Tab-separated table of C-alpha atoms in Angstrom:
chain	number	residue	atom	x	y	z
A	1077	MET	CA	9.332	-1.355	-94.898
A	1078	LYS	CA	10.420	0.985	-92.135
A	1079	CYS	CA	12.637	-0.507	-89.445
A	1080	VAL	CA	11.862	0.433	-85.861
A	1081	SER	CA	14.868	1.100	-83.663
A	1082	ARG	CA	15.206	-0.355	-80.123
A	1083	SER	CA	14.762	3.092	-78.564
A	1084	GLU	CA	11.452	3.517	-80.377
A	1085	ARG	CA	10.118	0.081	-79.427
A	1086	GLY	CA	10.155	0.823	-75.606
A	1087	PHE	CA	10.535	-1.853	-72.954
A	1088	THR	CA	9.717	-5.467	-73.443
A	1089	LEU	CA	7.547	-7.337	-70.936
A	1090	LEU	CA	10.594	-9.137	-69.578
A	1091	GLU	CA	12.408	-5.864	-68.994
A	1092	LEU	CA	9.388	-4.446	-67.158
A	1093	VAL	CA	9.163	-7.520	-64.950
A	1094	VAL	CA	12.855	-7.294	-64.110
A	1095	ALA	CA	12.576	-3.555	-63.365
A	1096	ILE	CA	9.545	-4.092	-61.118
A	1097	ALA	CA	11.322	-6.933	-59.307
A	1098	ILE	CA	14.395	-4.767	-58.694
A	1099	PHE	CA	12.219	-1.889	-57.487
A	1100	GLY	CA	10.308	-4.223	-55.174
A	1101	LEU	CA	13.559	-5.625	-53.732
A	1102	MET	CA	14.968	-2.144	-53.098
A	1103	SER	CA	11.676	-1.043	-51.505
A	1104	ALA	CA	11.701	-4.068	-49.218
A	1105	MET	CA	15.285	-3.374	-48.177
A	1106	ALA	CA	14.478	0.287	-47.542
A	1107	TYR	CA	11.388	-0.635	-45.477
A	1108	SER	CA	13.379	-3.171	-43.474
A	1109	GLY	CA	16.003	-0.560	-42.678
A	1110	LEU	CA	13.361	1.997	-41.722
A	1111	ALA	CA	11.503	-0.511	-39.528
A	1112	SER	CA	14.764	-1.462	-37.813
A	1113	ALA	CA	15.554	2.212	-37.167
A	1114	LEU	CA	12.056	2.828	-35.760
A	1115	ASN	CA	12.279	-0.250	-33.534
A	1116	THR	CA	15.667	0.902	-32.265
A	1117	ARG	CA	14.271	4.341	-31.495
A	1118	ASP	CA	11.243	2.849	-29.695
A	1119	TYR	CA	13.529	0.615	-27.631
A	1120	ALA	CA	15.770	3.557	-26.772
A	1121	ASP	CA	12.730	5.607	-25.745
A	1122	GLN	CA	11.478	2.756	-23.559
A	1123	GLN	CA	14.864	2.390	-21.868
A	1124	ALA	CA	15.062	6.147	-21.326
A	1125	ASP	CA	11.614	6.131	-19.692
A	1126	ARG	CA	12.594	3.165	-17.552
A	1127	LEU	CA	15.822	4.845	-16.467
A	1128	ALA	CA	13.861	7.968	-15.509
A	1129	GLU	CA	11.470	5.790	-13.451
A	1130	ILE	CA	14.360	4.101	-11.631
A	1131	GLN	CA	16.162	7.384	-10.976
A	1132	LYS	CA	12.965	8.944	-9.620
A	1133	ALA	CA	12.416	5.995	-7.267
A	1134	PHE	CA	15.953	6.203	-5.889
A	1135	SER	CA	15.631	9.971	-5.575
A	1136	ILE	CA	12.468	9.700	-3.473
A	1137	ILE	CA	13.928	6.957	-1.272
A	1138	GLY	CA	17.145	8.932	-0.847
A	1139	ARG	CA	15.299	12.114	0.073
A	1140	ASP	CA	13.317	10.334	2.781
A	1141	VAL	CA	16.347	8.498	4.206
A	1142	GLU	CA	18.619	11.531	4.184
A	1143	GLN	CA	15.994	13.545	6.076
A	1144	ALA	CA	15.211	10.816	8.622
A	1145	VAL	CA	14.686	12.183	12.143
A	1146	ASN	CA	14.614	10.745	15.645
A	1147	ARG	CA	10.847	10.747	16.098
A	1148	PRO	CA	9.060	7.531	17.102
A	1149	VAL	CA	5.346	7.260	16.283
A	1150	ARG	CA	2.252	5.340	17.357
A	1151	ASP	CA	0.704	2.864	14.948
A	1152	ASN	CA	-3.038	2.200	14.481
A	1153	TYR	CA	-3.094	0.144	17.693
A	1154	ALA	CA	-1.208	2.697	19.818
A	1155	SER	CA	2.003	0.659	19.809
A	1156	GLU	CA	5.205	2.661	19.600
A	1157	LEU	CA	7.296	2.344	16.452
A	1158	LEU	CA	10.945	3.369	16.409
A	1159	PRO	CA	12.033	6.319	14.248
A	1160	LEU	CA	13.366	3.900	11.617
A	1161	LEU	CA	12.635	0.226	10.983
A	1162	GLY	CA	13.878	-1.932	8.134
A	1163	GLY	CA	14.982	-5.335	6.937
A	1164	GLY	CA	12.593	-7.838	8.458
A	1165	TYR	CA	9.961	-6.016	10.470
A	1166	GLY	CA	6.434	-6.523	9.142
A	1167	SER	CA	5.304	-6.169	5.542
A	1168	ALA	CA	7.144	-2.895	4.965
A	1169	VAL	CA	10.764	-3.236	3.841
A	1170	LEU	CA	11.509	0.222	5.283
A	1171	GLU	CA	9.581	2.590	7.519
A	1172	LEU	CA	10.775	5.900	8.943
A	1173	THR	CA	9.936	9.411	10.051
A	1174	HIS	CA	11.434	12.181	7.934
A	1175	ALA	CA	11.557	15.960	7.976
A	1176	GLY	CA	10.876	18.284	5.066
A	1177	TYR	CA	7.170	17.441	4.670
A	1178	ARG	CA	6.132	20.198	2.288
A	1179	ASN	CA	3.155	22.339	3.255
A	1180	PRO	CA	2.400	24.729	0.362
A	1181	MET	CA	-1.161	25.370	1.626
A	1182	GLY	CA	0.030	26.373	5.087
A	1183	LEU	CA	-2.081	23.771	6.872
A	1184	GLN	CA	-1.917	23.299	10.632
A	1185	ARG	CA	0.214	20.161	10.664
A	1186	SER	CA	3.705	18.932	11.423
A	1187	SER	CA	6.616	19.291	9.023
A	1188	LEU	CA	7.459	15.643	9.829
A	1189	GLN	CA	5.954	12.696	7.985
A	1190	ARG	CA	5.842	8.940	8.490
A	1191	VAL	CA	6.431	6.857	5.368
A	1192	ALA	CA	6.819	3.175	4.566
A	1193	TYR	CA	8.048	1.289	1.507
A	1194	VAL	CA	6.168	-1.911	0.687
A	1195	LEU	CA	6.914	-4.494	-2.027
A	1196	GLU	CA	3.807	-6.267	-3.348
A	1197	ASP	CA	3.494	-8.337	-6.533
A	1198	GLY	CA	6.639	-6.895	-8.069
A	1199	LYS	CA	5.609	-3.300	-7.356
A	1200	LEU	CA	7.404	-1.050	-4.905
A	1201	GLN	CA	4.975	1.343	-3.234
A	1202	ARG	CA	5.465	4.325	-0.958
A	1203	GLN	CA	2.930	4.729	1.820
A	1204	SER	CA	2.548	7.948	3.782
A	1205	TRP	CA	0.301	9.164	6.576
A	1206	TRP	CA	-1.246	12.567	7.189
A	1207	VAL	CA	-0.474	12.281	10.907
A	1208	LEU	CA	2.482	10.934	12.841
A	1209	ASP	CA	0.587	9.179	15.638
A	1210	ARG	CA	-2.193	7.242	13.976
A	1211	SER	CA	-5.650	6.346	15.153
A	1212	ILE	CA	-7.469	3.076	14.545
A	1213	ASP	CA	-8.913	4.336	11.234
A	1214	SER	CA	-5.789	6.068	9.885
A	1215	ALA	CA	-5.166	4.825	6.347
A	1216	PRO	CA	-2.005	5.516	4.346
A	1217	GLN	CA	-1.805	7.307	1.053
A	1218	VAL	CA	-0.333	4.816	-1.434
A	1219	SER	CA	1.892	5.985	-4.306
A	1220	PRO	CA	3.237	3.508	-6.911
A	1221	LEU	CA	6.982	3.963	-7.112
A	1222	LEU	CA	8.577	1.278	-9.293
A	1223	THR	CA	7.494	-1.794	-11.263
A	1224	LYS	CA	9.232	-5.067	-12.166
A	1225	VAL	CA	10.946	-5.263	-8.774
A	1226	LYS	CA	12.012	-8.774	-7.766
A	1227	THR	CA	13.576	-8.029	-4.371
A	1228	VAL	CA	14.561	-5.132	-2.113
A	1229	GLU	CA	17.621	-5.635	0.075
A	1230	LEU	CA	18.679	-3.204	2.796
A	1231	ARG	CA	21.750	-2.754	4.955
A	1232	PHE	CA	22.240	-0.267	7.770
A	1233	MET	CA	25.499	1.233	9.001
A	1234	ASP	CA	25.646	1.404	12.796
A	1235	GLU	CA	27.685	3.698	15.054
A	1236	ASN	CA	30.713	1.418	14.638
A	1237	HIS	CA	30.507	1.738	10.854
A	1238	THR	CA	29.475	-1.902	10.585
A	1239	TRP	CA	26.798	-2.926	8.146
A	1240	GLN	CA	23.746	-4.604	9.688
A	1241	PRO	CA	21.092	-6.546	7.709
A	1242	GLN	CA	18.204	-5.044	9.675
A	1243	TRP	CA	17.385	-2.099	11.908
A	1244	PRO	CA	17.490	-2.158	14.833
A	1245	SER	CA	20.147	-4.838	14.633
A	1246	VAL	CA	19.677	-8.133	16.444
A	1247	THR	CA	22.643	-7.249	18.660
A	1248	ALA	CA	21.208	-3.909	19.764
A	1249	ASN	CA	20.366	-3.396	23.406
A	1250	PRO	CA	16.559	-3.763	23.615
A	1251	ASN	CA	16.482	-1.387	26.580
A	1252	ASN	CA	18.448	1.259	24.723
A	1253	PRO	CA	18.159	0.618	20.960
A	1254	PRO	CA	19.967	2.946	18.572
A	1255	THR	CA	17.612	5.481	17.091
A	1256	LEU	CA	19.001	6.023	13.578
A	1257	PRO	CA	21.707	4.392	11.452
A	1258	ASN	CA	24.517	6.419	9.925
A	1259	ALA	CA	23.625	5.298	6.406
A	1260	VAL	CA	21.244	3.021	4.521
A	1261	GLU	CA	22.217	0.881	1.554
A	1262	VAL	CA	19.347	0.069	-0.809
A	1263	THR	CA	19.679	-2.679	-3.426
A	1264	LEU	CA	16.862	-3.202	-5.926
A	1265	GLU	CA	16.840	-6.329	-8.049
A	1266	LEU	CA	14.836	-5.560	-11.187
A	1267	GLU	CA	13.551	-7.946	-13.823
A	1268	ASP	CA	15.086	-5.941	-16.654
A	1269	TRP	CA	18.055	-4.045	-15.182
A	1270	GLY	CA	19.397	-6.547	-12.658
A	1271	ARG	CA	20.773	-5.366	-9.298
A	1272	LEU	CA	21.169	-1.654	-8.623
A	1273	THR	CA	22.619	-0.324	-5.355
A	1274	ARG	CA	22.624	3.128	-3.805
A	1275	ILE	CA	23.907	4.302	-0.412
A	1276	PHE	CA	22.224	7.211	1.371
A	1277	GLU	CA	23.713	8.968	4.370
A	1278	VAL	CA	21.394	9.808	7.234
A	1279	ALA	CA	21.742	13.384	8.365
A	1280	PRO	CA	23.060	13.584	11.959
A	1281	GLY	CA	20.429	14.763	14.336
């Protein structure tokens, strides 16, 4: 009778089960590592997109503030609004007139623009008007700026380099109110990134 060697017999059922179990365990570990890496990449991409959104919002606010000009306007009811208002006046957290209103089509309009920043339901919006002095039916163009915003806090540096919580300040002379602050401090409290503060200098005019 011919004896069959171990190498000729192949694998036993137990050996196959053990091999499959080891392969399954290694596959699970490899998948777990891959899933973790993909989740990390997705999270990093989300944070990068969020950072870009925040930076864009601050950039737009800074551009408007830095180009603020001494030009009061008329609202929809013909009441005069100061060149810059902020920190407690109406629904807008900040409203101002700024220069640098781009006109690539060469339209017959001013290079100045009136804008307002409004916080509603956790969303910071930028409102802008086609005209400076509005009529009764003038409606703003609304642009979403930033989401997940809990609060917007503003401070304004006056001519004495003192920070004021609103503009015009409560101590300003109502018969001769200051037109523009020297700088505006903007603090955004976000649901995911906490409190972020930027200071923008107003160009002297």
